[in-house]
PDB file of C-alpha atoms in Angstrom:
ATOM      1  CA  UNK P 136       0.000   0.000   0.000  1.00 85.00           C
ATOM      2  CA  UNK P 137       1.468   3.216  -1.148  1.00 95.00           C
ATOM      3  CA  UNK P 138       0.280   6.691   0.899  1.00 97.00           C
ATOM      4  CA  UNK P 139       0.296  10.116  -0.898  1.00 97.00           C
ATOM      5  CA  UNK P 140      -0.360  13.517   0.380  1.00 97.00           C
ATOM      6  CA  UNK P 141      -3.176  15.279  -0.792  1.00 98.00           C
ATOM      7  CA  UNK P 142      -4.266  18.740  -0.202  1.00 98.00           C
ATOM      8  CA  UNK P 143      -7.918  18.569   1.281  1.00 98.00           C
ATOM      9  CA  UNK P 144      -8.491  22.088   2.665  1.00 98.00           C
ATOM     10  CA  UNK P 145      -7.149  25.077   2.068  1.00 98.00           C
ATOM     11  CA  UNK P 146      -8.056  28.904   3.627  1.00 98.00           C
ATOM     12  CA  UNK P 147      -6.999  31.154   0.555  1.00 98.00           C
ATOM     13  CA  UNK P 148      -6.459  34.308   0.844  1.00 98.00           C
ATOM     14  CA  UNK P 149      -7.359  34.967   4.937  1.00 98.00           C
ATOM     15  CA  UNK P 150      -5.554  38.060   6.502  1.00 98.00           C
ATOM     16  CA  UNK P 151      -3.729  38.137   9.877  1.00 98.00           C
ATOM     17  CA  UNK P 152      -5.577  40.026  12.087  1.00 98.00           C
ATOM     18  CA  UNK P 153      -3.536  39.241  15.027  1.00 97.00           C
ATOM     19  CA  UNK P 154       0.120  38.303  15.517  1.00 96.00           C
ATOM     20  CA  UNK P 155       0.625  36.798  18.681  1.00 96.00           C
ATOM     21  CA  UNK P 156       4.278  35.854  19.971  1.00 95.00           C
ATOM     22  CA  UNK P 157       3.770  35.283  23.852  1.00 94.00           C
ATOM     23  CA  UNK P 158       1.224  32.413  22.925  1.00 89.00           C
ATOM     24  CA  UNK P 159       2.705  28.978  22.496  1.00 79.00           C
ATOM     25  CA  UNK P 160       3.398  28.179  19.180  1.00 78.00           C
ATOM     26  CA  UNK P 161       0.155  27.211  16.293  1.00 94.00           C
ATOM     27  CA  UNK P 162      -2.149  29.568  13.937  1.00 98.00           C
ATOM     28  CA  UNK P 163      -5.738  30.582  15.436  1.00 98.00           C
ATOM     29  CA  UNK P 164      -7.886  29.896  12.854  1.00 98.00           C
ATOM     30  CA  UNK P 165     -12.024  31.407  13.168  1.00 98.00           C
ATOM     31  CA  UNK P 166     -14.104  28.132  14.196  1.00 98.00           C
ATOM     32  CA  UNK P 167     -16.339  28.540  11.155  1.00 98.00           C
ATOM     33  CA  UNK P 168     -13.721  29.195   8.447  1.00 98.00           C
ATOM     34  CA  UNK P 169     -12.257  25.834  10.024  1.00 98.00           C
ATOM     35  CA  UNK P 170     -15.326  23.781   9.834  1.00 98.00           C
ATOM     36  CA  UNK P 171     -16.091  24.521   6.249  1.00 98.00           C
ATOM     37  CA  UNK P 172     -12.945  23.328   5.338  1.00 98.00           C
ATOM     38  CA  UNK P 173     -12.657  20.322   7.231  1.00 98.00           C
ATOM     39  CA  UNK P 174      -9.730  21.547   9.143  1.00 98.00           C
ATOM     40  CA  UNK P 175      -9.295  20.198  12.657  1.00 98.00           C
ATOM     41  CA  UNK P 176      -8.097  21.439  15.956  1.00 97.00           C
ATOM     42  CA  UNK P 177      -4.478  20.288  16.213  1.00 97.00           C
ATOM     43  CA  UNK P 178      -4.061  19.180  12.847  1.00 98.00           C
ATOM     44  CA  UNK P 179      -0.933  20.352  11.359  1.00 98.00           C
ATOM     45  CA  UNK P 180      -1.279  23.155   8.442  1.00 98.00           C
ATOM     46  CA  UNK P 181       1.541  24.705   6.118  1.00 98.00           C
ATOM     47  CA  UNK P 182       1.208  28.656   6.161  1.00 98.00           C
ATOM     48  CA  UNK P 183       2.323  30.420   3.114  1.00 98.00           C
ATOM     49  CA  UNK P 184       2.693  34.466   3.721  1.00 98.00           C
ATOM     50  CA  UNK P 185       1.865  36.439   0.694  1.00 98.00           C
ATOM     51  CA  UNK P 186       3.707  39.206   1.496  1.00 97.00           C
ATOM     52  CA  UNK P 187       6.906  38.025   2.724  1.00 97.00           C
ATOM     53  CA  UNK P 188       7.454  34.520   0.392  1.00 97.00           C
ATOM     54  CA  UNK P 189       7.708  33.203   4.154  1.00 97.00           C
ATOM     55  CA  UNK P 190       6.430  29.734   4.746  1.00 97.00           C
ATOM     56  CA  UNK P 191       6.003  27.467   7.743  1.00 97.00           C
ATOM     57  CA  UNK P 192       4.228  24.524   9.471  1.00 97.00           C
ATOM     58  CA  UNK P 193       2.046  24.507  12.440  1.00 97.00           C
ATOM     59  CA  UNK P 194      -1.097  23.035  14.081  1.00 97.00           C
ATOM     60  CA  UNK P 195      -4.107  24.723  13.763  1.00 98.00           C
ATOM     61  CA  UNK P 196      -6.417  25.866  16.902  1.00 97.00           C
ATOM     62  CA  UNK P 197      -9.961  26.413  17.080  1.00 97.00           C
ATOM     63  CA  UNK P 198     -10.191  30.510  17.639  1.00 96.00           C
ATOM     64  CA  UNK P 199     -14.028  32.081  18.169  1.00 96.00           C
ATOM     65  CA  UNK P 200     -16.526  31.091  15.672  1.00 97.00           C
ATOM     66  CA  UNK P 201     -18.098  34.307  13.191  1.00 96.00           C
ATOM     67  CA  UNK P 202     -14.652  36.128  14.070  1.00 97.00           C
ATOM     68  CA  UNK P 203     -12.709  36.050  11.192  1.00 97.00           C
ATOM     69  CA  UNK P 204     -10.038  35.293  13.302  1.00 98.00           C
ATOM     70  CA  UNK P 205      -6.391  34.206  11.993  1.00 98.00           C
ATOM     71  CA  UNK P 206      -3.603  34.420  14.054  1.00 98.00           C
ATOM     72  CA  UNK P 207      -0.133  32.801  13.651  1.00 98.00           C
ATOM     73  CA  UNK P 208       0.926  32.384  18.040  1.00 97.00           C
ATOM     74  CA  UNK P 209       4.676  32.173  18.772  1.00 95.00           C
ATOM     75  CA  UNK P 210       7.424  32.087  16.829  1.00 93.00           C
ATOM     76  CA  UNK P 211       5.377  32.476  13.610  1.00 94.00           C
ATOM     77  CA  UNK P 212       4.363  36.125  15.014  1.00 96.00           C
ATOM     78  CA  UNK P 213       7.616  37.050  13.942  1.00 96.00           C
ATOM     79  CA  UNK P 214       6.677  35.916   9.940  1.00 96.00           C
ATOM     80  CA  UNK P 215       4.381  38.217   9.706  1.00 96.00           C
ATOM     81  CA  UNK P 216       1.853  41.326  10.769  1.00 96.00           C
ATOM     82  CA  UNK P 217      -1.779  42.501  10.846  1.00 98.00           C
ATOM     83  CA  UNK P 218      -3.068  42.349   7.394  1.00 98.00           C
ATOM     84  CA  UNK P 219      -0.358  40.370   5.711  1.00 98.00           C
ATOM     85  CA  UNK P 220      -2.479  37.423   3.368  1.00 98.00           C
ATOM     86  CA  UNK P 221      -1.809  34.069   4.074  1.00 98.00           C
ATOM     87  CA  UNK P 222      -2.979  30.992   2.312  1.00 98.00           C
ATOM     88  CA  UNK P 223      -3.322  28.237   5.284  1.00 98.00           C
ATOM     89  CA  UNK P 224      -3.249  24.330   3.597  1.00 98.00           C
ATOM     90  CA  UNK P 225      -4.180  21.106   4.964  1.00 98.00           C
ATOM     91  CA  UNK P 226      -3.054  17.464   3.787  1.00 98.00           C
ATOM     92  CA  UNK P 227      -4.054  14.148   4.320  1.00 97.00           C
ATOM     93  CA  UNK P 228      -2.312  11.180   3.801  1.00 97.00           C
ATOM     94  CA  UNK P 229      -4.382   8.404   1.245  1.00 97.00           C
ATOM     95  CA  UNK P 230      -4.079   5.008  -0.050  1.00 97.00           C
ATOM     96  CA  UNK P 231      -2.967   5.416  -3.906  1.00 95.00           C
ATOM     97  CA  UNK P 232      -4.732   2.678  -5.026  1.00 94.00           C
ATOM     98  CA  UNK P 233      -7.938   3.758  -3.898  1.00 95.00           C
ATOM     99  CA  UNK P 234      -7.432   7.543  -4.355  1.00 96.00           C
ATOM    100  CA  UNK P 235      -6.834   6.095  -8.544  1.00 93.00           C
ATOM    101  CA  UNK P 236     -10.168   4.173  -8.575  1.00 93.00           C
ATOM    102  CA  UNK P 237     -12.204   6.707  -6.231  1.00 95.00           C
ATOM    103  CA  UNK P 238     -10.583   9.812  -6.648  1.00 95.00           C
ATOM    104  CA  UNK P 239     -10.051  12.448  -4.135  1.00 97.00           C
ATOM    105  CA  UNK P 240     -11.848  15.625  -3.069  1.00 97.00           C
ATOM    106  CA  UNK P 241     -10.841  19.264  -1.514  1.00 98.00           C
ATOM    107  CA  UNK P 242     -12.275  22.026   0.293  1.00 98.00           C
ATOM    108  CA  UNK P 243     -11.228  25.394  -0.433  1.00 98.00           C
ATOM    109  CA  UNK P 244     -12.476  28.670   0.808  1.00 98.00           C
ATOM    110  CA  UNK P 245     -11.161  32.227  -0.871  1.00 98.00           C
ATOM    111  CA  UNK P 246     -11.506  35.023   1.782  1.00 98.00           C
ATOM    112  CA  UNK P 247     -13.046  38.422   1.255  1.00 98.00           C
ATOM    113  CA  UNK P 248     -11.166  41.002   3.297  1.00 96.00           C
ATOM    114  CA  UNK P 249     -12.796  40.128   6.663  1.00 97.00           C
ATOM    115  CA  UNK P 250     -12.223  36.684   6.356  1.00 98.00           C
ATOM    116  CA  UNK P 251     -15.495  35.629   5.544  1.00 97.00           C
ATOM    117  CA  UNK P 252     -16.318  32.924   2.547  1.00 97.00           C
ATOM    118  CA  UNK P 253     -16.581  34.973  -0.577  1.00 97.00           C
ATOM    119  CA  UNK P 254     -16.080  31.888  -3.077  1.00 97.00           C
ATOM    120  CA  UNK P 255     -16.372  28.032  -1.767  1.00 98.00           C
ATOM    121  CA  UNK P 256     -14.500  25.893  -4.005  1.00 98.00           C
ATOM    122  CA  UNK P 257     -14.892  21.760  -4.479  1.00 97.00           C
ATOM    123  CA  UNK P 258     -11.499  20.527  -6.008  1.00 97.00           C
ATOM    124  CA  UNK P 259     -11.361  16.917  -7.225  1.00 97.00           C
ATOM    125  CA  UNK P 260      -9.654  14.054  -8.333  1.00 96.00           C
ATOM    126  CA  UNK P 261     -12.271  12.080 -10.680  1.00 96.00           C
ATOM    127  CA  UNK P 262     -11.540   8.579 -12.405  1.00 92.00           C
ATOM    128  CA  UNK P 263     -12.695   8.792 -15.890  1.00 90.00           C
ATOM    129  CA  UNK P 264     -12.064   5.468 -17.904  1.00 88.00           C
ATOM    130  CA  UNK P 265      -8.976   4.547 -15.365  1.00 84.00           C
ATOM    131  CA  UNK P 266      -7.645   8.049 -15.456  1.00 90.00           C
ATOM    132  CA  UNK P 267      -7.614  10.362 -13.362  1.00 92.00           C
ATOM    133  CA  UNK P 268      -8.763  14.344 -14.169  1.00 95.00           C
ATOM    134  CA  UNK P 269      -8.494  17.594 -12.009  1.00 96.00           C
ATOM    135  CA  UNK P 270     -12.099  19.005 -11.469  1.00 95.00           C
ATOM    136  CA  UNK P 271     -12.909  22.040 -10.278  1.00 95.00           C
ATOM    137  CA  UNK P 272     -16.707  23.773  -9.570  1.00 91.00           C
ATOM    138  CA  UNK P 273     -15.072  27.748  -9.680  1.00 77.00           C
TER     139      UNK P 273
END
């Protein structure tokens, strides 16, 4: 049994709106931008900063629900600032053989500027007569 690493959510586009370094390391992500997404608390997420090229990995933590919240805690405070755009990614690891017969499905969200769901996207892989195609509903 092979495992790959597929992308399965991804927060595109969020802004910092907090920068935290006194609080022990992981990203506080809004409850409800998580949930959509399919992103769990503790789960580890890459961060990509948008305005710096700067790029790290964390865990993700559950921060208040309809808050828009998204901020980076410890040393990850120091890769960036209020309002700096980040693009937060989640991966899971699958079975090859079945992600080639069943395919494989993501969860994206693309932020307005308060970090609220402006476009929900469904990314997939789809087996079409034993081969695979990229699928997207945006």
């Amino acid at each position: 049994m092979t495992q790959i690493k597929l992308m399965h959510a991804n927060l595109h586009r969020v802004r910092v709106t907090e920068a935290n370094v006194n609080y022990v390391g992981s990203i506080t992500i809004d409850q409800d931008l998580m949930d959509k997404v399919g992103i769990l608390p503790l789960e580890e997420v890459d961060v990509i900063n948008l305005e710096n090229g700067k790029r790290w990995s964390t865990y993700a933590i559950a921060g208040a629900a309809g808050t828009g919240e998204i901020c980076p805690n410890g040393g990850a405070a120091l890769l960036c600032q209020p309002g700096d755009i980040l693009i937060i990614i989640a991966y899971e690891y699958c079975d090859r053989s079945k992600v080639m017969l069943h395919g494989h499905q993501a969860k994206v969200i693309v932020a307005d500027e308060h970090n609220r769901c402006r476009q929900f996207i469904e990314q997939s892989l789809v087996n079409q007569e034993g081969q695979l195609q990229f699928k997207s509903n945006s």
